[in-house]
Structures are given as structure tokens and as C-alpha cells.
Amino acid sequence: AAGLDAATRRLVAVLTRLLDRRAHWSDVRELHELALTTARRAGSGRQEAVALLNLGNLHVARDELEEALSCYRAALEVSRGLGDPAGEGRAMVNLGNAYADLGDLQRAADWYDRSLLLRRTIGDAAGQARVLSHLGRLHARMGRFEQSVRDHRAALGVRRRIGDPADIGRVLTDIAAVLGEAGRTQEALAVYRDALEAFRAAGDERLEALALLHSAELALDTGDVREARLRRRQALALLVDAGAPEADEVRRYLGDE
């Protein structure tokens, strides 16, 4: 039975990836509901929680946020019943995301804070970094730019301890974006330079290109049209080399200048 359950989980995972690309949403929903039924019949609480989170994510994609909240709350209760703090933390983040989508930013922040505390308790460093980044983006939406930068810098500290350069670069781009939004353009450009170095260390040409495009917008804000165009051309070369889908859009944009 355990082998059959594992095989069923693998089958559901494969079919989900295929259906997400090719099928109608109702087919994907039916598959997730099948996974939920299978998990409950097998008495697998962890798989039940995963299936509930997946169903919730599908509802979010359909802009059915109240239905998503119901799924996430159910997943949270299942994880609590299992004594699975990692599962609780995932459900809390999803609840925060859904409330943010609803525009209830304070309630979203409350759920993120709960998840952060839980992840610190269990020593989940990567989870802490993810939640801190969520908080940083949320506080930026609230116009609390200083708090947002603090959140992102805390996430950066965790990411640096973990040591993945691509993740370090992503957090640096978050910091630069907030600084730019706050009108601190020169600071933002300096942070983008650090992000570019991180993406080069990671060997990720696409992320390096996207950071160049964002920094080009800031260069344009300073009135440096030549520098902005240079950065866009550098980004285009990287996107073409990486075979990234954004290359055509950047090429068209440069052609219109």
C-alpha cells in the first residue's frame, strides 16, 4: 500500500505539470481533488495538507480567494494536528499571500509574522529568508519603505549564510527596487551592481539581464539616456544567449527608441 501511495503521488505530480500547461483548469482541479481523496484514504496527513495547498493555489490562479483561504486554513489545521511545524509555516505563508491579494495587508503581515516566528523556532533558514522577502514586499506596498529595506536586508543576511548566489542576487534586486521606489536612485543603482555580480557568480544570464533592465529604468530616471540604452543592449545580448523569451520584447523596445 505504501508503494502504491508513493506511485500515486508521483503520477499526480507528473500529470499536474502536464495539465498546468495544456489542460483546462477544471481538469487540474479534478486532479488535485483526486490527490486529496487519495491522501485521506491512505491516512497520509502530510499529503492531504499538500493537496489542500495545491487546491488553494489553483483557486488563487482563478481569483477565487475566499475558496483559497478555506483550503489554506484546512491545510493549516491538518499540519497542526500532525505536529508538523514546517507544514504549518507553508500554510501560514499562503494565507498571508491570499490576504495580500485581497488587499487586507495588515492581516497578511500578521500571517507572515507567525510563519517567520515558527520558522525561526525550527531553524528553517531558507524559510525565514522567504518570509522576510514576503514581508519586505508587503511593507513596500504599504509605503513603509524603511521597514521594507530592513526586512530585505535581514533576508539577505540569511541568504548569504546559506550561500546561493542566485538567491542573494534576487534579494539584492528586491532591495534595489524598494530604494528606487523610495527615490534613493543612486543607492538603488549601487545595489543593482551587487546583484549583477551575484547573478554572474551564479551563471544566470537571464536574471542578470532582468537586473540590467531594471537598472536601465533607474538610469533613465537620472536623465542618463545613453547609459540606459547601453544597459538594455547588454541585457538583450544576455537574453539572446540564454534563449530567454523576453529577448523579443526587449528587441522590439530597442527598435522603437
PDB file of C-alpha atoms in Angstrom:
ATOM      1  CA  ALA A   1       0.000   0.000   0.000  1.00  0.00           C
ATOM      2  CA  ALA A   2       2.850   2.368   0.817  1.00  0.00           C
ATOM      3  CA  GLY A   3       4.403   1.724  -2.600  1.00  0.00           C
ATOM      4  CA  LEU A   4       1.079   2.291  -4.319  1.00  0.00           C
ATOM      5  CA  ASP A   5       0.619   5.541  -2.400  1.00  0.00           C
ATOM      6  CA  ALA A   6       4.090   6.745  -3.421  1.00  0.00           C
ATOM      7  CA  ALA A   7       3.401   5.807  -7.027  1.00  0.00           C
ATOM      8  CA  THR A   8       0.091   7.663  -6.923  1.00  0.00           C
ATOM      9  CA  ARG A   9       1.812  10.777  -5.611  1.00  0.00           C
ATOM     10  CA  ARG A  10       4.390  10.642  -8.387  1.00  0.00           C
ATOM     11  CA  LEU A  11       1.665  10.148 -11.000  1.00  0.00           C
ATOM     12  CA  VAL A  12      -0.299  13.120  -9.672  1.00  0.00           C
ATOM     13  CA  ALA A  13       2.846  15.282  -9.731  1.00  0.00           C
ATOM     14  CA  VAL A  14       3.630  14.389 -13.342  1.00  0.00           C
ATOM     15  CA  LEU A  15       0.047  14.836 -14.532  1.00  0.00           C
ATOM     16  CA  THR A  16      -0.213  18.167 -12.744  1.00  0.00           C
ATOM     17  CA  ARG A  17       2.830  19.519 -14.576  1.00  0.00           C
ATOM     18  CA  LEU A  18       1.363  18.388 -17.893  1.00  0.00           C
ATOM     19  CA  LEU A  19      -2.130  19.681 -17.221  1.00  0.00           C
ATOM     20  CA  ASP A  20      -0.909  23.030 -15.930  1.00  0.00           C
ATOM     21  CA  ARG A  21       0.487  23.653 -19.403  1.00  0.00           C
ATOM     22  CA  ARG A  22      -2.113  22.050 -21.652  1.00  0.00           C
ATOM     23  CA  ALA A  23      -5.459  21.483 -19.977  1.00  0.00           C
ATOM     24  CA  HIS A  24      -8.494  23.380 -18.800  1.00  0.00           C
ATOM     25  CA  TRP A  25      -8.392  24.475 -15.177  1.00  0.00           C
ATOM     26  CA  SER A  26     -11.249  22.110 -14.296  1.00  0.00           C
ATOM     27  CA  ASP A  27      -9.055  19.153 -15.259  1.00  0.00           C
ATOM     28  CA  VAL A  28      -6.304  20.390 -12.969  1.00  0.00           C
ATOM     29  CA  ARG A  29      -8.807  20.896 -10.148  1.00  0.00           C
ATOM     30  CA  GLU A  30     -10.139  17.372 -10.610  1.00  0.00           C
ATOM     31  CA  LEU A  31      -6.612  16.008 -10.379  1.00  0.00           C
ATOM     32  CA  HIS A  32      -5.863  17.904  -7.160  1.00  0.00           C
ATOM     33  CA  GLU A  33      -9.166  16.711  -5.695  1.00  0.00           C
ATOM     34  CA  LEU A  34      -8.163  13.159  -6.616  1.00  0.00           C
ATOM     35  CA  ALA A  35      -4.855  13.669  -4.824  1.00  0.00           C
ATOM     36  CA  LEU A  36      -6.740  14.941  -1.771  1.00  0.00           C
ATOM     37  CA  THR A  37      -9.089  11.943  -1.763  1.00  0.00           C
ATOM     38  CA  THR A  38      -6.171   9.542  -2.200  1.00  0.00           C
ATOM     39  CA  ALA A  39      -4.264  11.129   0.686  1.00  0.00           C
ATOM     40  CA  ARG A  40      -7.265  10.927   3.004  1.00  0.00           C
ATOM     41  CA  ARG A  41      -7.939   7.297   2.115  1.00  0.00           C
ATOM     42  CA  ALA A  42      -4.291   6.432   2.710  1.00  0.00           C
ATOM     43  CA  GLY A  43      -4.317   8.302   6.025  1.00  0.00           C
ATOM     44  CA  SER A  44      -1.425  10.483   4.854  1.00  0.00           C
ATOM     45  CA  GLY A  45      -1.896  13.782   6.637  1.00  0.00           C
ATOM     46  CA  ARG A  46       1.146  15.431   5.076  1.00  0.00           C
ATOM     47  CA  GLN A  47      -0.039  14.599   1.567  1.00  0.00           C
ATOM     48  CA  GLU A  48      -3.520  15.824   2.498  1.00  0.00           C
ATOM     49  CA  ALA A  49      -2.045  19.168   3.530  1.00  0.00           C
ATOM     50  CA  VAL A  50      -0.043  19.383   0.286  1.00  0.00           C
ATOM     51  CA  ALA A  51      -3.151  18.623  -1.778  1.00  0.00           C
ATOM     52  CA  LEU A  52      -5.105  21.315   0.083  1.00  0.00           C
ATOM     53  CA  LEU A  53      -2.348  23.854  -0.578  1.00  0.00           C
ATOM     54  CA  ASN A  54      -2.328  22.917  -4.262  1.00  0.00           C
ATOM     55  CA  LEU A  55      -6.099  23.329  -4.451  1.00  0.00           C
ATOM     56  CA  GLY A  56      -5.786  26.689  -2.752  1.00  0.00           C
ATOM     57  CA  ASN A  57      -3.155  27.788  -5.253  1.00  0.00           C
ATOM     58  CA  LEU A  58      -5.461  26.794  -8.094  1.00  0.00           C
ATOM     59  CA  HIS A  59      -8.236  28.921  -6.592  1.00  0.00           C
ATOM     60  CA  VAL A  60      -5.809  31.860  -6.352  1.00  0.00           C
ATOM     61  CA  ALA A  61      -4.992  31.463 -10.053  1.00  0.00           C
ATOM     62  CA  ARG A  62      -8.750  31.665 -10.701  1.00  0.00           C
ATOM     63  CA  ASP A  63      -9.053  34.730  -8.431  1.00  0.00           C
ATOM     64  CA  GLU A  64     -11.277  32.682  -6.095  1.00  0.00           C
ATOM     65  CA  LEU A  65      -9.613  33.998  -2.977  1.00  0.00           C
ATOM     66  CA  GLU A  66     -12.216  33.053  -0.377  1.00  0.00           C
ATOM     67  CA  GLU A  67     -12.118  29.440  -1.605  1.00  0.00           C
ATOM     68  CA  ALA A  68      -8.322  29.583  -1.459  1.00  0.00           C
ATOM     69  CA  LEU A  69      -8.437  30.803   2.138  1.00  0.00           C
ATOM     70  CA  SER A  70     -10.661  27.856   3.088  1.00  0.00           C
ATOM     71  CA  CYS A  71      -8.157  25.416   1.583  1.00  0.00           C
ATOM     72  CA  TYR A  72      -5.204  27.066   3.306  1.00  0.00           C
ATOM     73  CA  ARG A  73      -6.964  27.103   6.686  1.00  0.00           C
ATOM     74  CA  ALA A  74      -7.779  23.415   6.287  1.00  0.00           C
ATOM     75  CA  ALA A  75      -4.140  22.674   5.406  1.00  0.00           C
ATOM     76  CA  LEU A  76      -3.032  24.600   8.498  1.00  0.00           C
ATOM     77  CA  GLU A  77      -5.328  22.572  10.740  1.00  0.00           C
ATOM     78  CA  VAL A  78      -4.115  19.288   9.246  1.00  0.00           C
ATOM     79  CA  SER A  79      -0.471  20.271   9.779  1.00  0.00           C
ATOM     80  CA  ARG A  80      -1.177  21.365  13.352  1.00  0.00           C
ATOM     81  CA  GLY A  81      -2.869  18.064  14.050  1.00  0.00           C
ATOM     82  CA  LEU A  82       0.208  16.246  12.773  1.00  0.00           C
ATOM     83  CA  GLY A  83       2.599  18.362  14.805  1.00  0.00           C
ATOM     84  CA  ASP A  84       4.250  19.426  11.527  1.00  0.00           C
ATOM     85  CA  PRO A  85       5.576  22.981  12.023  1.00  0.00           C
ATOM     86  CA  ALA A  86       7.091  23.125   8.532  1.00  0.00           C
ATOM     87  CA  GLY A  87       3.662  22.393   7.049  1.00  0.00           C
ATOM     88  CA  GLU A  88       2.103  24.990   9.345  1.00  0.00           C
ATOM     89  CA  GLY A  89       4.631  27.564   8.147  1.00  0.00           C
ATOM     90  CA  ARG A  90       3.822  26.883   4.495  1.00  0.00           C
ATOM     91  CA  ALA A  91       0.088  27.226   5.114  1.00  0.00           C
ATOM     92  CA  MET A  92       0.631  30.481   7.028  1.00  0.00           C
ATOM     93  CA  VAL A  93       2.601  31.993   4.150  1.00  0.00           C
ATOM     94  CA  ASN A  94      -0.122  31.012   1.697  1.00  0.00           C
ATOM     95  CA  LEU A  95      -2.721  32.601   3.966  1.00  0.00           C
ATOM     96  CA  GLY A  96      -0.608  35.750   4.023  1.00  0.00           C
ATOM     97  CA  ASN A  97      -0.341  35.732   0.239  1.00  0.00           C
ATOM     98  CA  ALA A  98      -4.102  35.334  -0.170  1.00  0.00           C
ATOM     99  CA  TYR A  99      -4.895  38.157   2.251  1.00  0.00           C
ATOM    100  CA  ALA A 100      -2.370  40.351   0.424  1.00  0.00           C
ATOM    101  CA  ASP A 101      -4.184  39.582  -2.836  1.00  0.00           C
ATOM    102  CA  LEU A 102      -7.446  40.572  -1.139  1.00  0.00           C
ATOM    103  CA  GLY A 103      -5.878  43.879  -0.108  1.00  0.00           C
ATOM    104  CA  ASP A 104      -6.011  43.061   3.622  1.00  0.00           C
ATOM    105  CA  LEU A 105      -2.359  43.936   4.106  1.00  0.00           C
ATOM    106  CA  GLN A 106      -2.310  44.012   7.901  1.00  0.00           C
ATOM    107  CA  ARG A 107      -3.803  40.543   8.174  1.00  0.00           C
ATOM    108  CA  ALA A 108      -1.295  39.357   5.568  1.00  0.00           C
ATOM    109  CA  ALA A 109       1.528  40.795   7.684  1.00  0.00           C
ATOM    110  CA  ASP A 110       0.176  39.008  10.761  1.00  0.00           C
ATOM    111  CA  TRP A 111       0.278  35.631   8.985  1.00  0.00           C
ATOM    112  CA  TYR A 112       3.782  36.283   7.667  1.00  0.00           C
ATOM    113  CA  ASP A 113       4.934  37.216  11.185  1.00  0.00           C
ATOM    114  CA  ARG A 114       3.502  33.975  12.571  1.00  0.00           C
ATOM    115  CA  SER A 115       5.232  31.958   9.886  1.00  0.00           C
ATOM    116  CA  LEU A 116       8.528  33.765  10.496  1.00  0.00           C
ATOM    117  CA  LEU A 117       8.393  33.045  14.231  1.00  0.00           C
ATOM    118  CA  LEU A 118       7.641  29.387  13.569  1.00  0.00           C
ATOM    119  CA  ARG A 119      10.474  29.026  11.062  1.00  0.00           C
ATOM    120  CA  ARG A 120      12.915  30.628  13.475  1.00  0.00           C
ATOM    121  CA  THR A 121      11.804  28.194  16.160  1.00  0.00           C
ATOM    122  CA  ILE A 122      12.529  25.151  13.973  1.00  0.00           C
ATOM    123  CA  GLY A 123      15.706  26.606  12.454  1.00  0.00           C
ATOM    124  CA  ASP A 124      14.425  26.771   8.872  1.00  0.00           C
ATOM    125  CA  ALA A 125      16.852  29.317   7.407  1.00  0.00           C
ATOM    126  CA  ALA A 126      15.591  29.225   3.813  1.00  0.00           C
ATOM    127  CA  GLY A 127      12.010  29.514   5.055  1.00  0.00           C
ATOM    128  CA  GLN A 128      12.947  32.541   7.158  1.00  0.00           C
ATOM    129  CA  ALA A 129      14.507  34.233   4.139  1.00  0.00           C
ATOM    130  CA  ARG A 130      11.421  33.613   2.015  1.00  0.00           C
ATOM    131  CA  VAL A 131       9.071  35.033   4.643  1.00  0.00           C
ATOM    132  CA  LEU A 132      11.291  38.072   5.225  1.00  0.00           C
ATOM    133  CA  SER A 133      11.164  38.750   1.485  1.00  0.00           C
ATOM    134  CA  HIS A 134       7.363  38.474   1.561  1.00  0.00           C
ATOM    135  CA  LEU A 135       7.293  40.967   4.436  1.00  0.00           C
ATOM    136  CA  GLY A 136       9.620  43.302   2.559  1.00  0.00           C
ATOM    137  CA  ARG A 137       7.363  43.360  -0.498  1.00  0.00           C
ATOM    138  CA  LEU A 138       4.283  43.786   1.662  1.00  0.00           C
ATOM    139  CA  HIS A 139       5.742  46.716   3.611  1.00  0.00           C
ATOM    140  CA  ALA A 140       6.726  48.347   0.312  1.00  0.00           C
ATOM    141  CA  ARG A 141       3.084  48.059  -0.798  1.00  0.00           C
ATOM    142  CA  MET A 142       2.114  49.759   2.454  1.00  0.00           C
ATOM    143  CA  GLY A 143       4.545  52.597   1.722  1.00  0.00           C
ATOM    144  CA  ARG A 144       6.756  51.598   4.659  1.00  0.00           C
ATOM    145  CA  PHE A 145       9.973  51.706   2.665  1.00  0.00           C
ATOM    146  CA  GLU A 146      12.441  51.807   5.565  1.00  0.00           C
ATOM    147  CA  GLN A 147      10.847  48.740   7.134  1.00  0.00           C
ATOM    148  CA  SER A 148      10.804  47.052   3.742  1.00  0.00           C
ATOM    149  CA  VAL A 149      14.544  47.609   3.300  1.00  0.00           C
ATOM    150  CA  ARG A 150      15.175  46.235   6.804  1.00  0.00           C
ATOM    151  CA  ASP A 151      13.141  43.124   6.000  1.00  0.00           C
ATOM    152  CA  HIS A 152      15.002  42.540   2.748  1.00  0.00           C
ATOM    153  CA  ARG A 153      18.397  43.149   4.366  1.00  0.00           C
ATOM    154  CA  ALA A 154      17.521  40.595   7.039  1.00  0.00           C
ATOM    155  CA  ALA A 155      16.619  38.163   4.248  1.00  0.00           C
ATOM    156  CA  LEU A 156      19.926  38.997   2.557  1.00  0.00           C
ATOM    157  CA  GLY A 157      21.855  38.126   5.706  1.00  0.00           C
ATOM    158  CA  VAL A 158      20.192  34.717   5.828  1.00  0.00           C
ATOM    159  CA  ARG A 159      20.746  34.124   2.111  1.00  0.00           C
ATOM    160  CA  ARG A 160      24.430  34.976   2.447  1.00  0.00           C
ATOM    161  CA  ARG A 161      24.798  32.435   5.243  1.00  0.00           C
ATOM    162  CA  ILE A 162      23.140  29.815   3.019  1.00  0.00           C
ATOM    163  CA  GLY A 163      25.447  30.839   0.179  1.00  0.00           C
ATOM    164  CA  ASP A 164      23.395  30.507  -3.027  1.00  0.00           C
ATOM    165  CA  PRO A 165      24.470  33.443  -5.263  1.00  0.00           C
ATOM    166  CA  ALA A 166      21.276  33.442  -7.353  1.00  0.00           C
ATOM    167  CA  ASP A 167      19.131  33.797  -4.222  1.00  0.00           C
ATOM    168  CA  ILE A 168      21.472  36.515  -2.960  1.00  0.00           C
ATOM    169  CA  GLY A 169      21.031  38.344  -6.258  1.00  0.00           C
ATOM    170  CA  ARG A 170      17.244  38.079  -6.080  1.00  0.00           C
ATOM    171  CA  VAL A 171      17.149  39.680  -2.639  1.00  0.00           C
ATOM    172  CA  LEU A 172      19.524  42.419  -3.767  1.00  0.00           C
ATOM    173  CA  THR A 173      17.179  43.239  -6.661  1.00  0.00           C
ATOM    174  CA  ASP A 174      14.323  43.453  -4.153  1.00  0.00           C
ATOM    175  CA  ILE A 175      16.330  45.920  -2.067  1.00  0.00           C
ATOM    176  CA  ALA A 176      17.239  47.971  -5.136  1.00  0.00           C
ATOM    177  CA  ALA A 177      13.605  48.081  -6.269  1.00  0.00           C
ATOM    178  CA  VAL A 178      12.457  49.429  -2.900  1.00  0.00           C
ATOM    179  CA  LEU A 179      15.255  52.015  -2.791  1.00  0.00           C
ATOM    180  CA  GLY A 180      14.297  53.124  -6.290  1.00  0.00           C
ATOM    181  CA  GLU A 181      10.641  53.405  -5.316  1.00  0.00           C
ATOM    182  CA  ALA A 182      11.664  55.476  -2.300  1.00  0.00           C
ATOM    183  CA  GLY A 183      13.537  57.890  -4.579  1.00  0.00           C
ATOM    184  CA  ARG A 184      17.001  56.778  -3.434  1.00  0.00           C
ATOM    185  CA  THR A 185      18.171  56.240  -7.003  1.00  0.00           C
ATOM    186  CA  GLN A 186      21.948  56.255  -6.557  1.00  0.00           C
ATOM    187  CA  GLU A 187      21.742  53.786  -3.670  1.00  0.00           C
ATOM    188  CA  ALA A 188      19.483  51.588  -5.774  1.00  0.00           C
ATOM    189  CA  LEU A 189      21.936  51.611  -8.690  1.00  0.00           C
ATOM    190  CA  ALA A 190      24.766  50.608  -6.347  1.00  0.00           C
ATOM    191  CA  VAL A 191      22.731  47.675  -5.039  1.00  0.00           C
ATOM    192  CA  TYR A 192      21.883  46.622  -8.595  1.00  0.00           C
ATOM    193  CA  ARG A 193      25.636  46.430  -9.268  1.00  0.00           C
ATOM    194  CA  ASP A 194      25.955  43.995  -6.376  1.00  0.00           C
ATOM    195  CA  ALA A 195      23.020  41.988  -7.739  1.00  0.00           C
ATOM    196  CA  LEU A 196      24.659  41.779 -11.161  1.00  0.00           C
ATOM    197  CA  GLU A 197      27.827  40.409  -9.573  1.00  0.00           C
ATOM    198  CA  ALA A 198      25.794  37.789  -7.718  1.00  0.00           C
ATOM    199  CA  PHE A 199      23.983  36.667 -10.868  1.00  0.00           C
ATOM    200  CA  ARG A 200      27.291  36.458 -12.746  1.00  0.00           C
ATOM    201  CA  ALA A 201      28.672  34.293  -9.949  1.00  0.00           C
ATOM    202  CA  ALA A 202      25.589  32.096 -10.296  1.00  0.00           C
ATOM    203  CA  GLY A 203      25.998  31.932 -14.078  1.00  0.00           C
ATOM    204  CA  ASP A 204      22.374  33.001 -14.571  1.00  0.00           C
ATOM    205  CA  GLU A 205      22.313  35.186 -17.673  1.00  0.00           C
ATOM    206  CA  ARG A 206      18.548  35.663 -17.634  1.00  0.00           C
ATOM    207  CA  LEU A 207      18.455  37.054 -14.091  1.00  0.00           C
ATOM    208  CA  GLU A 208      21.495  39.205 -14.842  1.00  0.00           C
ATOM    209  CA  ALA A 209      19.672  40.593 -17.881  1.00  0.00           C
ATOM    210  CA  LEU A 210      16.495  41.342 -15.937  1.00  0.00           C
ATOM    211  CA  ALA A 211      18.520  43.202 -13.305  1.00  0.00           C
ATOM    212  CA  LEU A 212      20.169  45.212 -16.084  1.00  0.00           C
ATOM    213  CA  LEU A 213      16.746  46.129 -17.477  1.00  0.00           C
ATOM    214  CA  HIS A 214      15.526  47.307 -14.073  1.00  0.00           C
ATOM    215  CA  SER A 215      18.689  49.322 -13.524  1.00  0.00           C
ATOM    216  CA  ALA A 216      18.266  50.835 -17.003  1.00  0.00           C
ATOM    217  CA  GLU A 217      14.953  52.320 -15.873  1.00  0.00           C
ATOM    218  CA  LEU A 218      16.695  53.926 -12.905  1.00  0.00           C
ATOM    219  CA  ALA A 219      19.468  55.268 -15.129  1.00  0.00           C
ATOM    220  CA  LEU A 220      16.757  56.811 -17.293  1.00  0.00           C
ATOM    221  CA  ASP A 221      15.236  58.422 -14.198  1.00  0.00           C
ATOM    222  CA  THR A 222      18.550  60.206 -13.619  1.00  0.00           C
ATOM    223  CA  GLY A 223      18.456  61.523 -17.190  1.00  0.00           C
ATOM    224  CA  ASP A 224      21.273  59.276 -18.416  1.00  0.00           C
ATOM    225  CA  VAL A 225      19.623  58.090 -21.636  1.00  0.00           C
ATOM    226  CA  ARG A 226      22.872  56.760 -23.080  1.00  0.00           C
ATOM    227  CA  GLU A 227      23.580  54.565 -20.048  1.00  0.00           C
ATOM    228  CA  ALA A 228      20.012  53.270 -20.029  1.00  0.00           C
ATOM    229  CA  ARG A 229      20.255  52.253 -23.674  1.00  0.00           C
ATOM    230  CA  LEU A 230      23.644  50.591 -23.099  1.00  0.00           C
ATOM    231  CA  ARG A 231      22.212  48.518 -20.251  1.00  0.00           C
ATOM    232  CA  ARG A 232      19.268  47.456 -22.379  1.00  0.00           C
ATOM    233  CA  ARG A 233      21.601  46.349 -25.171  1.00  0.00           C
ATOM    234  CA  GLN A 234      23.702  44.382 -22.694  1.00  0.00           C
ATOM    235  CA  ALA A 235      20.528  42.794 -21.353  1.00  0.00           C
ATOM    236  CA  LEU A 236      19.366  41.870 -24.840  1.00  0.00           C
ATOM    237  CA  ALA A 237      22.660  40.127 -25.613  1.00  0.00           C
ATOM    238  CA  LEU A 238      22.360  38.085 -22.423  1.00  0.00           C
ATOM    239  CA  LEU A 239      18.720  37.182 -23.083  1.00  0.00           C
ATOM    240  CA  VAL A 240      19.503  36.050 -26.615  1.00  0.00           C
ATOM    241  CA  ASP A 241      22.424  33.975 -25.357  1.00  0.00           C
ATOM    242  CA  ALA A 242      20.202  32.399 -22.686  1.00  0.00           C
ATOM    243  CA  GLY A 243      17.373  31.743 -25.150  1.00  0.00           C
ATOM    244  CA  ALA A 244      15.037  33.673 -22.847  1.00  0.00           C
ATOM    245  CA  PRO A 245      11.526  34.584 -24.066  1.00  0.00           C
ATOM    246  CA  GLU A 246      11.953  38.228 -23.006  1.00  0.00           C
ATOM    247  CA  ALA A 247      14.525  38.793 -25.781  1.00  0.00           C
ATOM    248  CA  ASP A 248      11.931  39.566 -28.467  1.00  0.00           C
ATOM    249  CA  GLU A 249      10.195  42.171 -26.313  1.00  0.00           C
ATOM    250  CA  VAL A 250      13.470  43.934 -25.495  1.00  0.00           C
ATOM    251  CA  ARG A 251      14.490  43.826 -29.163  1.00  0.00           C
ATOM    252  CA  ARG A 252      11.203  45.486 -30.147  1.00  0.00           C
ATOM    253  CA  TYR A 253      11.618  48.101 -27.439  1.00  0.00           C
ATOM    254  CA  LEU A 254      15.130  48.986 -28.601  1.00  0.00           C
ATOM    255  CA  GLY A 255      13.883  49.186 -32.176  1.00  0.00           C
ATOM    256  CA  ASP A 256      11.285  51.760 -31.146  1.00  0.00           C
ATOM    257  CA  GLU A 257      13.798  54.036 -29.427  1.00  0.00           C
TER     258      GLU A 257
END
